[in-house]
Tab-separated table of N, CA and C in Angstrom:
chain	number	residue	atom	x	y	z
F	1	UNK	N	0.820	-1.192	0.000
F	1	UNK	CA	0.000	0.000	0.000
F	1	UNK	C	0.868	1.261	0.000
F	2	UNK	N	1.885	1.163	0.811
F	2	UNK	CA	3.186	2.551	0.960
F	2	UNK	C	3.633	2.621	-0.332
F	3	UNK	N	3.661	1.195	-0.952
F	3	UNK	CA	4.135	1.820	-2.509
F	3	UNK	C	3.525	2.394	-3.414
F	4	UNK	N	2.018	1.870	-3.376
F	4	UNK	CA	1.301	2.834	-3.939
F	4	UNK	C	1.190	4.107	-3.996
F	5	UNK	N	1.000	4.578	-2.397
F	5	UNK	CA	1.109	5.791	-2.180
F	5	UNK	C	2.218	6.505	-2.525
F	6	UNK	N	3.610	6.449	-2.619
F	6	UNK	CA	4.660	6.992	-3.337
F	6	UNK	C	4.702	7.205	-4.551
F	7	UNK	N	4.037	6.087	-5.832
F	7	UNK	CA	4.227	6.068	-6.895
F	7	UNK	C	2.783	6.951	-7.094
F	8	UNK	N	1.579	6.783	-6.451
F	8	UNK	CA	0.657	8.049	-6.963
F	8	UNK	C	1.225	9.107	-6.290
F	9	UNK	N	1.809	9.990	-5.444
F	9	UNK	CA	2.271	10.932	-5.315
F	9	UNK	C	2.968	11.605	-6.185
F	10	UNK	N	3.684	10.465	-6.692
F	10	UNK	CA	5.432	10.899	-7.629
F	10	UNK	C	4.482	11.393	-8.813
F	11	UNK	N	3.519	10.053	-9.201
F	11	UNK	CA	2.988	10.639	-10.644
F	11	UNK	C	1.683	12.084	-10.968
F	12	UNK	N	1.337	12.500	-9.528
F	12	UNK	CA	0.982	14.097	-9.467
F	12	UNK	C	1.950	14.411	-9.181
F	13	UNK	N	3.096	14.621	-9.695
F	13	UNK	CA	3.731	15.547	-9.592
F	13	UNK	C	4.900	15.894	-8.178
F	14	UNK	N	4.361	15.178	-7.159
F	14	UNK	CA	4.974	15.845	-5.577
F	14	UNK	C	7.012	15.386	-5.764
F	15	UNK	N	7.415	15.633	-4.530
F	15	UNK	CA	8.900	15.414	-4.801
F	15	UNK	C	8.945	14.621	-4.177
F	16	UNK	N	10.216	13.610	-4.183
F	16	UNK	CA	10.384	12.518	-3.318
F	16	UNK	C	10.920	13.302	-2.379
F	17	UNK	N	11.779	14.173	-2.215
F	17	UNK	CA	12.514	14.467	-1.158
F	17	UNK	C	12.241	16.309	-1.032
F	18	UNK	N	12.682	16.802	-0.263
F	18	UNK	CA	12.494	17.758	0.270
F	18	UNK	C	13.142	18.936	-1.040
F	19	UNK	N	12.727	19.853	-1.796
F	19	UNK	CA	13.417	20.460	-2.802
F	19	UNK	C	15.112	21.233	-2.516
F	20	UNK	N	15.104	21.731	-1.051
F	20	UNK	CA	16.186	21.932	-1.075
F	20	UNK	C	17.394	20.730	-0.553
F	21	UNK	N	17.223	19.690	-1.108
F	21	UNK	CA	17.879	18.483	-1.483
F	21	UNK	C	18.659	17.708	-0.524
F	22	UNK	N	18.204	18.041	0.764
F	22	UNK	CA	18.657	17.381	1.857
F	22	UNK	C	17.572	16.528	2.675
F	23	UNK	N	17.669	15.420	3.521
F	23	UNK	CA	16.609	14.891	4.174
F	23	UNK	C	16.902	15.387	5.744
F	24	UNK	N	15.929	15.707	6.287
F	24	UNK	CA	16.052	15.719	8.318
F	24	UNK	C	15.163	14.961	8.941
F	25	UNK	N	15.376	14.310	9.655
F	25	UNK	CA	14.288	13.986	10.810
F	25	UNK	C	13.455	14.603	11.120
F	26	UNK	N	13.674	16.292	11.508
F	26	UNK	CA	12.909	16.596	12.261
F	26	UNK	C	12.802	18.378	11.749
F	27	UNK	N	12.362	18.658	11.417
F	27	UNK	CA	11.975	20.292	10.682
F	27	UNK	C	10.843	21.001	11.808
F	28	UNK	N	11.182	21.453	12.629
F	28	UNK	CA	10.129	22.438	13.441
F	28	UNK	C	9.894	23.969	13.152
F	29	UNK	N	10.163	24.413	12.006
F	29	UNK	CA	9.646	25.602	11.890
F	29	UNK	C	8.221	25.755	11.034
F	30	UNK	N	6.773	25.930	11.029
F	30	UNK	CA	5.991	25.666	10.639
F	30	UNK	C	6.115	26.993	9.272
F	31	UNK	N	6.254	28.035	9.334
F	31	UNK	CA	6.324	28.752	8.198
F	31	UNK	C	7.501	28.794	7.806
F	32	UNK	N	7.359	27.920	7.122
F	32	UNK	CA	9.265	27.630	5.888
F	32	UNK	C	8.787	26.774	4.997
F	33	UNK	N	9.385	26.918	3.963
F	33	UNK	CA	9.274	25.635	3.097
F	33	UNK	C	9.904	24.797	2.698
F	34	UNK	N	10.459	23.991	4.255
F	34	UNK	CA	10.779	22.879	4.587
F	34	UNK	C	9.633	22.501	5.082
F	35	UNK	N	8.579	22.621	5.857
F	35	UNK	CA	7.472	22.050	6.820
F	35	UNK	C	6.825	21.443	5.255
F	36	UNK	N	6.216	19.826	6.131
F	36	UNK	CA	5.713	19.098	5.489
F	36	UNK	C	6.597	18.158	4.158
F	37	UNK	N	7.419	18.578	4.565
F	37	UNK	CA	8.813	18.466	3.539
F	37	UNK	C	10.165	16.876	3.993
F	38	UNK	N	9.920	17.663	5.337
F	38	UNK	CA	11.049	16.621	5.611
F	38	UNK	C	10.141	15.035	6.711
F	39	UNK	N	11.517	14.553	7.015
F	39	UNK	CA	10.541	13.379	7.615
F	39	UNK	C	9.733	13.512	8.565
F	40	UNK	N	9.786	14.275	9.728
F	40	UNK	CA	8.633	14.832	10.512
F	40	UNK	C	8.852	16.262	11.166
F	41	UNK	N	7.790	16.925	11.113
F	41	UNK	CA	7.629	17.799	11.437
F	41	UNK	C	6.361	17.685	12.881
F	42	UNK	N	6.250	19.308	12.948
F	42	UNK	CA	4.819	19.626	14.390
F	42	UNK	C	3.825	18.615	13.471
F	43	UNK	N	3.611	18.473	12.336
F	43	UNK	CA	2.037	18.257	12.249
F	43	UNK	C	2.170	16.647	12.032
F	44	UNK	N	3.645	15.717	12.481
F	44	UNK	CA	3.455	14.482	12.135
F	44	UNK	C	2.768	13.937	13.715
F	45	UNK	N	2.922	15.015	15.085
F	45	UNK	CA	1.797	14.851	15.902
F	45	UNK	C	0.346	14.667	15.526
F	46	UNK	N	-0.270	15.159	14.411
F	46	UNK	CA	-1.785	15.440	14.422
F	46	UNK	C	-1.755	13.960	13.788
F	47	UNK	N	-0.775	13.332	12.548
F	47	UNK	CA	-1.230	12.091	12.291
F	47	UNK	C	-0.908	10.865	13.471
F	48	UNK	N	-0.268	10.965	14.840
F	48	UNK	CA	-0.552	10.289	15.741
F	48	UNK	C	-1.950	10.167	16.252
F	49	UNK	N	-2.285	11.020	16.344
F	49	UNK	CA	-3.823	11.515	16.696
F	49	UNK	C	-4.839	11.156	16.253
F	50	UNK	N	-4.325	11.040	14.244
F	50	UNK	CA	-5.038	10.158	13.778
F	50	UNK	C	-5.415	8.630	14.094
F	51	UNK	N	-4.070	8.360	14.611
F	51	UNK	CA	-3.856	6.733	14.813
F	51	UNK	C	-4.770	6.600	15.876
F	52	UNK	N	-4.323	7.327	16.880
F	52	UNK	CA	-5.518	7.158	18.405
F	52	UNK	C	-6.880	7.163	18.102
F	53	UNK	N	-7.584	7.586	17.200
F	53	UNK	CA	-8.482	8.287	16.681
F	53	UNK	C	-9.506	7.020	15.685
F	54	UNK	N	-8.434	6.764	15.122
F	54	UNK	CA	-8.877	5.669	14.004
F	54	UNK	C	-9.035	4.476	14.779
F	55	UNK	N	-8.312	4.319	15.669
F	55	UNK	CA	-7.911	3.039	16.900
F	55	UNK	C	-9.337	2.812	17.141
F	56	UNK	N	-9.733	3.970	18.086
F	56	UNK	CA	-11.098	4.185	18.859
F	56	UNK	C	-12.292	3.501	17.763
F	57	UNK	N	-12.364	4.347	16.877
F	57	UNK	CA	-13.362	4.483	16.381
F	57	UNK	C	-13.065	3.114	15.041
F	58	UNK	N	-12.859	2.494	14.943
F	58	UNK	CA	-12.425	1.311	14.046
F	58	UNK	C	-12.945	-0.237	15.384
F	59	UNK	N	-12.301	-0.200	16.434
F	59	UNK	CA	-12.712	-1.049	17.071
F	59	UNK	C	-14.263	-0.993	17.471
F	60	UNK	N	-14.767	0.601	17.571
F	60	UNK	CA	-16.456	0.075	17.806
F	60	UNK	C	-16.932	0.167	16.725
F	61	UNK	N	-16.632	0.535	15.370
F	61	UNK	CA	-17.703	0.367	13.911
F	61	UNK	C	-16.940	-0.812	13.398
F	62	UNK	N	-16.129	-2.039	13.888
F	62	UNK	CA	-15.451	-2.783	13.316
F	62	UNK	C	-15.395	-4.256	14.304
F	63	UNK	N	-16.229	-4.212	15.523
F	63	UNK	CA	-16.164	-4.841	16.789
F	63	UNK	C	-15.623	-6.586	16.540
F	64	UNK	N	-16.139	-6.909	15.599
F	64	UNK	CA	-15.627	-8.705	15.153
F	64	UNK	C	-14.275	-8.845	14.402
F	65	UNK	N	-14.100	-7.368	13.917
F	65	UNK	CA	-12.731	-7.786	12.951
F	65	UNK	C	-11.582	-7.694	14.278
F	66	UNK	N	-10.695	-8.482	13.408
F	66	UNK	CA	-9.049	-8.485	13.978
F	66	UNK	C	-8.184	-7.469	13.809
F	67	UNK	N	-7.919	-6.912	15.096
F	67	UNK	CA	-6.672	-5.601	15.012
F	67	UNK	C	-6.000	-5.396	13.779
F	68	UNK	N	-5.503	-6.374	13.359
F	68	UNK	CA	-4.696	-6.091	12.043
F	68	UNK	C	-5.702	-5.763	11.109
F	69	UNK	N	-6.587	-6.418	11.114
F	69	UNK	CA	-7.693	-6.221	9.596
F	69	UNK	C	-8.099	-4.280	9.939
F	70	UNK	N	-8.552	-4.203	11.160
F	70	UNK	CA	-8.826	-2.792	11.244
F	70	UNK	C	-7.469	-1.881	11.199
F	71	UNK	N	-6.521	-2.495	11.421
F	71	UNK	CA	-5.100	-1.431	10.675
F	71	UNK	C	-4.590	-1.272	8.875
F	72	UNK	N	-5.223	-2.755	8.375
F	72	UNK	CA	-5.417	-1.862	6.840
F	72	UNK	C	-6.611	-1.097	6.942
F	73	UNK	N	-7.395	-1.138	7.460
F	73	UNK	CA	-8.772	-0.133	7.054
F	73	UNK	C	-7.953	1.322	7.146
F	74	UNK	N	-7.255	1.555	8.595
F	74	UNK	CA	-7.325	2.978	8.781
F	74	UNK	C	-6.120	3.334	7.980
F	75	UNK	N	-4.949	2.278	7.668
F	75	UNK	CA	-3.837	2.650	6.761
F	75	UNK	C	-4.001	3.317	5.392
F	76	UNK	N	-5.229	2.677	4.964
F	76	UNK	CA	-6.119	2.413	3.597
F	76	UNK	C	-6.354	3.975	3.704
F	77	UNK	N	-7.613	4.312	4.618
F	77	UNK	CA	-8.077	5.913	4.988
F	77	UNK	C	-6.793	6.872	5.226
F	78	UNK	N	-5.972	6.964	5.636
F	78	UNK	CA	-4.639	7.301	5.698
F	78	UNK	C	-4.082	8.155	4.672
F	79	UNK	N	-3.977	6.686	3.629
F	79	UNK	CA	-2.923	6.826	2.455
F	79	UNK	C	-4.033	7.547	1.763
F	80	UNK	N	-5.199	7.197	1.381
F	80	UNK	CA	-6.436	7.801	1.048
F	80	UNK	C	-6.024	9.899	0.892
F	81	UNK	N	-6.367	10.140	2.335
F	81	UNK	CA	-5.716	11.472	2.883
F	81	UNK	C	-4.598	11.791	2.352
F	82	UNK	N	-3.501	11.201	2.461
F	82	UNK	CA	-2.410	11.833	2.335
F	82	UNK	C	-2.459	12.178	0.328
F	83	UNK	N	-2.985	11.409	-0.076
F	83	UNK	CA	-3.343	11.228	-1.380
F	83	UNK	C	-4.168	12.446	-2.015
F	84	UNK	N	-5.027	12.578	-1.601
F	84	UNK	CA	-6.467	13.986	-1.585
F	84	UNK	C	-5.194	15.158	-0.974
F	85	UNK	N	-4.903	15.205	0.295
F	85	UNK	CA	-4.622	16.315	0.960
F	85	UNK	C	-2.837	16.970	-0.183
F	86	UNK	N	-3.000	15.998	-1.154
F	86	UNK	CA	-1.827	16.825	-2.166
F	86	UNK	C	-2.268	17.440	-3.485
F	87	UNK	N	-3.626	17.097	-3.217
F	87	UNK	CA	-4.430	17.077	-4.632
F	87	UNK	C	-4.108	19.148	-4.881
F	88	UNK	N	-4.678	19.410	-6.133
F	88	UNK	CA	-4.314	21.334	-6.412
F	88	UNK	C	-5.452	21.813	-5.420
F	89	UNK	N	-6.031	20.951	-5.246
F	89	UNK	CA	-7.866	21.775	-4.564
F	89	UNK	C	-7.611	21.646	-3.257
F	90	UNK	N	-7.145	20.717	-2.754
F	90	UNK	CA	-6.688	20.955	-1.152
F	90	UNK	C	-5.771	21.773	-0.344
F	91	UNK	N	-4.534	22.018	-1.430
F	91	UNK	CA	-3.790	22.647	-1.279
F	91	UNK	C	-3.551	23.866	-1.915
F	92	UNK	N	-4.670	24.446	-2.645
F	92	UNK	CA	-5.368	25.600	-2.738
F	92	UNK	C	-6.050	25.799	-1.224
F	93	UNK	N	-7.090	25.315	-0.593
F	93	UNK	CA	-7.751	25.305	0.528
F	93	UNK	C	-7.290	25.516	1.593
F	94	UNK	N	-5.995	24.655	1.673
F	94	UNK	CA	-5.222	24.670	2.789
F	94	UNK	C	-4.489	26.310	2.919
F	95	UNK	N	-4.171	26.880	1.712
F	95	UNK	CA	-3.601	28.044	1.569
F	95	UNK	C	-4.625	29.204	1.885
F	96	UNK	N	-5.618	28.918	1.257
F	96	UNK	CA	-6.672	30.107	1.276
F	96	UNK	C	-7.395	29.909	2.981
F	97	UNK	N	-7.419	28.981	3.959
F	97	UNK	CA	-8.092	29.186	5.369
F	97	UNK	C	-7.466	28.507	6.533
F	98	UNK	N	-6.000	28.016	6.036
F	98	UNK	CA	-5.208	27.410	7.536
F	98	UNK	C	-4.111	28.266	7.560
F	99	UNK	N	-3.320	28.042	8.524
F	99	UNK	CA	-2.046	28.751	9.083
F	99	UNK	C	-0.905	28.313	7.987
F	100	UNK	N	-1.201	27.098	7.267
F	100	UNK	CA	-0.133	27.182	6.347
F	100	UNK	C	-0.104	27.856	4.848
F	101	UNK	N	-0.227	28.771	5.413
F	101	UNK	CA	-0.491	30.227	4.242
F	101	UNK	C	0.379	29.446	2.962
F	102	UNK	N	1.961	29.420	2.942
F	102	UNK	CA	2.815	28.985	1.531
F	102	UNK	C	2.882	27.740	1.502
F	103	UNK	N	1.832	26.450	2.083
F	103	UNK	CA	1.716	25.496	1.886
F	103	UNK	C	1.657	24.676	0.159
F	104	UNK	N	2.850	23.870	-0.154
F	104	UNK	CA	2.775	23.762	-1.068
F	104	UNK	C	2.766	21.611	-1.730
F	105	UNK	N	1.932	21.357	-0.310
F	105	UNK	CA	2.260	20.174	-0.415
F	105	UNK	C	3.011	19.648	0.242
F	106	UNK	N	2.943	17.830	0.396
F	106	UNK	CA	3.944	17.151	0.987
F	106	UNK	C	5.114	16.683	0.072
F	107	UNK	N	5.832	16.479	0.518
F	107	UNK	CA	7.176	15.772	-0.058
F	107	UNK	C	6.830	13.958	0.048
F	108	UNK	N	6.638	13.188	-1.476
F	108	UNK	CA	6.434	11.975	-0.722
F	108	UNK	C	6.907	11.199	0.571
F	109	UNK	N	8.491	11.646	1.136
F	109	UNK	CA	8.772	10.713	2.195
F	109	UNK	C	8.451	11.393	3.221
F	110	UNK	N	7.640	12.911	3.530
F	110	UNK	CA	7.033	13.435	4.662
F	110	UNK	C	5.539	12.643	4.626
F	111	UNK	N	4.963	12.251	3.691
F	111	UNK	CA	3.273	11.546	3.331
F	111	UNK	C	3.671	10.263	3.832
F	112	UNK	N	4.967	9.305	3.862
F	112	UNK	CA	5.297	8.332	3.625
F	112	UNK	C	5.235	7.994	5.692
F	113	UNK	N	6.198	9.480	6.159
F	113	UNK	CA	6.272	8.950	7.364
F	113	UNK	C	4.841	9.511	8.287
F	114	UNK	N	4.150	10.376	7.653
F	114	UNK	CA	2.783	10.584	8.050
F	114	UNK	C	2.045	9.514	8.647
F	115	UNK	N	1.947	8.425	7.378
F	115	UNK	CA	1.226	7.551	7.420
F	115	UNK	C	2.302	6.122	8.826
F	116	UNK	N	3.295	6.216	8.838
F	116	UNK	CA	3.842	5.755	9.794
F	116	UNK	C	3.333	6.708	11.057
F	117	UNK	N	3.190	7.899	11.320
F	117	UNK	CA	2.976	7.812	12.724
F	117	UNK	C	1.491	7.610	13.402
F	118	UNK	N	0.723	7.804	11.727
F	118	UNK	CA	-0.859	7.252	11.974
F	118	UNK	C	-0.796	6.223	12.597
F	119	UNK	N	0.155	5.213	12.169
F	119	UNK	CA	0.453	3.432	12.438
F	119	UNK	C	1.102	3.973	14.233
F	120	UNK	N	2.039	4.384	14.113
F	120	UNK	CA	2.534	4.975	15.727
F	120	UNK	C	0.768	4.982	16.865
F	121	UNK	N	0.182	5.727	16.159
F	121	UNK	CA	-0.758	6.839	16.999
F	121	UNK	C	-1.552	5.236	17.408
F	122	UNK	N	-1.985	4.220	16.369
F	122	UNK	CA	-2.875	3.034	16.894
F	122	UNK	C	-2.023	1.911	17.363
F	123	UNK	N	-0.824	1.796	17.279
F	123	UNK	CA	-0.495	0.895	17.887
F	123	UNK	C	-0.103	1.341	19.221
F	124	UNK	N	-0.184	2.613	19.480
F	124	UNK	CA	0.022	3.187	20.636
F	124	UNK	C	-1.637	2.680	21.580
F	125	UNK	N	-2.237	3.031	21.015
F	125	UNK	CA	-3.955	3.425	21.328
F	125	UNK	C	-4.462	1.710	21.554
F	126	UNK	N	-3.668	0.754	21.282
F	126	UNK	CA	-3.975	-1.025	20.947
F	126	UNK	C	-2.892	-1.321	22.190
F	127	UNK	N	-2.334	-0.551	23.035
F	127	UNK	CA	-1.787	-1.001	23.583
F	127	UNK	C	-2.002	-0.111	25.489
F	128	UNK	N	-2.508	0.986	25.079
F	128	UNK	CA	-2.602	2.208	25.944
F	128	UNK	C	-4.166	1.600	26.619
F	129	UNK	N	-4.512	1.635	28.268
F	129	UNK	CA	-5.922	2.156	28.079
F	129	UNK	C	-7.098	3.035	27.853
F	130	UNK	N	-8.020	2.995	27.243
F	130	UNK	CA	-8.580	4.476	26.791
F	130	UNK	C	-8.622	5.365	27.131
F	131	UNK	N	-8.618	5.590	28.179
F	131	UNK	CA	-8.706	6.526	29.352
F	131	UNK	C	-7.372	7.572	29.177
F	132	UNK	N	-6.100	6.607	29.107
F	132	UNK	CA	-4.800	7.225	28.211
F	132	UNK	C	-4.711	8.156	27.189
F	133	UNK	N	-5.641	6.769	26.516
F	133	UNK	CA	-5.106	7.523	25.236
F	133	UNK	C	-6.128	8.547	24.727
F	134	UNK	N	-7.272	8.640	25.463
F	134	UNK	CA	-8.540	9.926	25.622
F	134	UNK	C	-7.474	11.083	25.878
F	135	UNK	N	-6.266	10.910	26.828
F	135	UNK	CA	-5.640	12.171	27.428
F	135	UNK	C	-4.266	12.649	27.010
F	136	UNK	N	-3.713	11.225	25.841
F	136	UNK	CA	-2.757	11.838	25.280
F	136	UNK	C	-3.061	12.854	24.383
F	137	UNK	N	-4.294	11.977	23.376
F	137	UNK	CA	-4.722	13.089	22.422
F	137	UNK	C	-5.296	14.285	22.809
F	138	UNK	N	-5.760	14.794	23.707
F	138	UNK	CA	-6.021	16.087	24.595
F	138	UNK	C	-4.840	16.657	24.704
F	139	UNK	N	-3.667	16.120	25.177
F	139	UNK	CA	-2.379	16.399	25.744
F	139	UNK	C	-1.526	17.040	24.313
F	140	UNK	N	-1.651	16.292	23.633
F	140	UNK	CA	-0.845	16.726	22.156
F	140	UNK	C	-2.042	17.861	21.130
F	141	UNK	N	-3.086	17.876	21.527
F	141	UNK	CA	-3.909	19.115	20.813
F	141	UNK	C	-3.242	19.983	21.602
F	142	UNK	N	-3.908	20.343	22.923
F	142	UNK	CA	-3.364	21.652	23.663
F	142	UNK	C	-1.587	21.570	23.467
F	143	UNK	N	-0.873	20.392	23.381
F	143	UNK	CA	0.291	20.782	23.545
F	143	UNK	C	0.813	21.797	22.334
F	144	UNK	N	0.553	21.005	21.084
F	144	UNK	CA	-0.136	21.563	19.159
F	144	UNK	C	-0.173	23.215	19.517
F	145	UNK	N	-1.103	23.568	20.045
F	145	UNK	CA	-2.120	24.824	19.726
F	145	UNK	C	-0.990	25.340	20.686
F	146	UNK	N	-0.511	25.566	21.780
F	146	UNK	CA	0.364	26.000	22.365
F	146	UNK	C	1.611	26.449	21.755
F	147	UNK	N	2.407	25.422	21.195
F	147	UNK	CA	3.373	25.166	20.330
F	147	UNK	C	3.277	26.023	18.847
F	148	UNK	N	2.426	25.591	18.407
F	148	UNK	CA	2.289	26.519	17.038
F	148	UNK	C	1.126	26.743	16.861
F	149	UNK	N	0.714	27.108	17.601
F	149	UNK	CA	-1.135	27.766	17.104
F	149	UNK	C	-1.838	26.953	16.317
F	150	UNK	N	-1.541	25.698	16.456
F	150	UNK	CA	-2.713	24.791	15.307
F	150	UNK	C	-2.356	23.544	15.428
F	151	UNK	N	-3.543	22.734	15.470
F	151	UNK	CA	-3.797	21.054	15.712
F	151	UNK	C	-4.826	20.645	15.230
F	152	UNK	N	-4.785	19.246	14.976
F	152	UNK	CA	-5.936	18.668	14.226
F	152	UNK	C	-7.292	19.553	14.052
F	153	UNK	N	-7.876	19.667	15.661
F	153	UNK	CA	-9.330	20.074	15.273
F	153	UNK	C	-9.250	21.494	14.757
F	154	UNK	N	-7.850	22.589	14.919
F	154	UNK	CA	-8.055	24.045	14.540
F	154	UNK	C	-7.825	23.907	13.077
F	155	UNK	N	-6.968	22.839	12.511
F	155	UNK	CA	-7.084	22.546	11.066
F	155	UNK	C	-8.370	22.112	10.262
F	156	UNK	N	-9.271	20.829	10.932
F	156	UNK	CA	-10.244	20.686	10.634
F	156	UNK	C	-11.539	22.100	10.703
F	157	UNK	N	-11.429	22.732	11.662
F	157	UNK	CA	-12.234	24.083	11.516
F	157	UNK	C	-11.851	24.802	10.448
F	158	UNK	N	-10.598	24.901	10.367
F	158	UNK	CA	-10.527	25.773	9.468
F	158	UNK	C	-10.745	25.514	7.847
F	159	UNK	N	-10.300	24.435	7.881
F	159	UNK	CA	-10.649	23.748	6.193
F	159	UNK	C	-12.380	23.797	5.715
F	160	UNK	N	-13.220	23.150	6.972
F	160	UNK	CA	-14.480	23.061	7.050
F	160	UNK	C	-15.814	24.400	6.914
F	161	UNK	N	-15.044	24.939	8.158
F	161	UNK	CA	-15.509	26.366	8.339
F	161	UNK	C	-14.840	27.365	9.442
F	162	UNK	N	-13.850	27.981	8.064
F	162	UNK	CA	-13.159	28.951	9.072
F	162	UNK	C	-14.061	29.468	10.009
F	163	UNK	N	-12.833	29.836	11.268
F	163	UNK	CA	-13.630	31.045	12.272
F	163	UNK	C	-12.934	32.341	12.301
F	164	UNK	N	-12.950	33.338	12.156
F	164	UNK	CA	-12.111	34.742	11.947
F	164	UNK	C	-11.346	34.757	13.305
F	165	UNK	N	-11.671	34.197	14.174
F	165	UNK	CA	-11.304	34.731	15.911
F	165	UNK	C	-10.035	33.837	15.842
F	166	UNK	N	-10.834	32.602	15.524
F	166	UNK	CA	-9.238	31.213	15.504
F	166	UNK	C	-8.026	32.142	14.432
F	167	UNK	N	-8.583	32.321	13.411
F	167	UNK	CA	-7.468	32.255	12.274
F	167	UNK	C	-6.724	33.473	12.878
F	168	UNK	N	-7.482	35.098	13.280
F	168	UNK	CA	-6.610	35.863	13.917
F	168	UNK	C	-5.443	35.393	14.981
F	169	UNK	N	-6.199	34.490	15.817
F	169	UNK	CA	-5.446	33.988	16.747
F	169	UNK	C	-4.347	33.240	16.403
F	170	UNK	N	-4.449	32.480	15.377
F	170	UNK	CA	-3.220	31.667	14.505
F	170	UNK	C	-2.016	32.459	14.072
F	171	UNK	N	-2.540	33.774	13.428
F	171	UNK	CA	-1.860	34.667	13.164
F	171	UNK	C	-0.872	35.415	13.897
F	172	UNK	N	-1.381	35.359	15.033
F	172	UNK	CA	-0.261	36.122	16.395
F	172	UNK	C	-1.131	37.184	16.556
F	173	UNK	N	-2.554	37.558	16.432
F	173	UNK	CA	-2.930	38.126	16.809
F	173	UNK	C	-3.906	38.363	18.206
């Protein structure tokens, strides 16, 4: 499935590697265009989140299947995302109502390790009790929004239906 997802990335167009031609682990500046670029950045937290997320909600709309069978489902939904979220219309969207104003896409091996920390976030969540992992993902939003003014749900608002108060607030205002 990871190969898929690389080879449809490559063939819209995205880069395998980061354009200014080096790879990092770890890129924390959210306005640069390195973010989303290298192997993880702040927002490879929100796809942990996913994992916790997909965990939850896969074991009760999925209650007879086997852990693994519900980890291609959410891998599947995943690669799905990472797939759409490079598309011109998303990343038009993403530009015109989130904080990543010069967002220009992922770099396939930033989509590549995305989808690894989705896998992180549920095998975390398959092993954590809920109650945990109810408070990591609390713990890493507020930690998110603290950190750089934006996490899953201020991204999902904003893609969905901006709020002027959030986005000022994103802004440093």
């Amino acid at each position: 499935m990871l190969i898929g997802v690389a080879a449809t990335l490559l063939a819209m167009g995205r880069t395998a590697i980061c354009r200014c031609g080096h790879v990092a682990l770890w890129h924390g500046e959210v306005r640069s265009d390195q973010n989303s670029q290298q192997l993880t950045d702040w927002y490879s937290f929100t796809h942990v989140v996913h994992g916790l997320i997909f965990y939850a909600v896969s074991r009760l709309a999925l209650k007879r299947w086997p852990v693994k069978a519900c980890l291609v489902v959410v891998v599947a939904l995943e690669a799905a995302w990472e797939i759409a979220e490079n598309t011109p219309m998303v990343i038009d969207r993403y530009r015109a109502t989130t904080l990543a104003l010069g967002y220009t896409g992922d770099s396939v091996l930033n989509s590549l390790f995305d989808i690894g920390c989705m896998i992180a976030g549920f095998w975390l969540a398959s092993r954590l009790p809920a109650a945990v992992s109810v408070m990591l993902v609390l713990a890493l939003e507020v930690g998110l929004a603290l950190a750089i003014r934006d996490n899953l749900t201020l991204n999902l608002i904003a893609l969905i239906a901006p709020v002027g108060a959030i986005s000022a607030w994103q802004a440093g205002g």
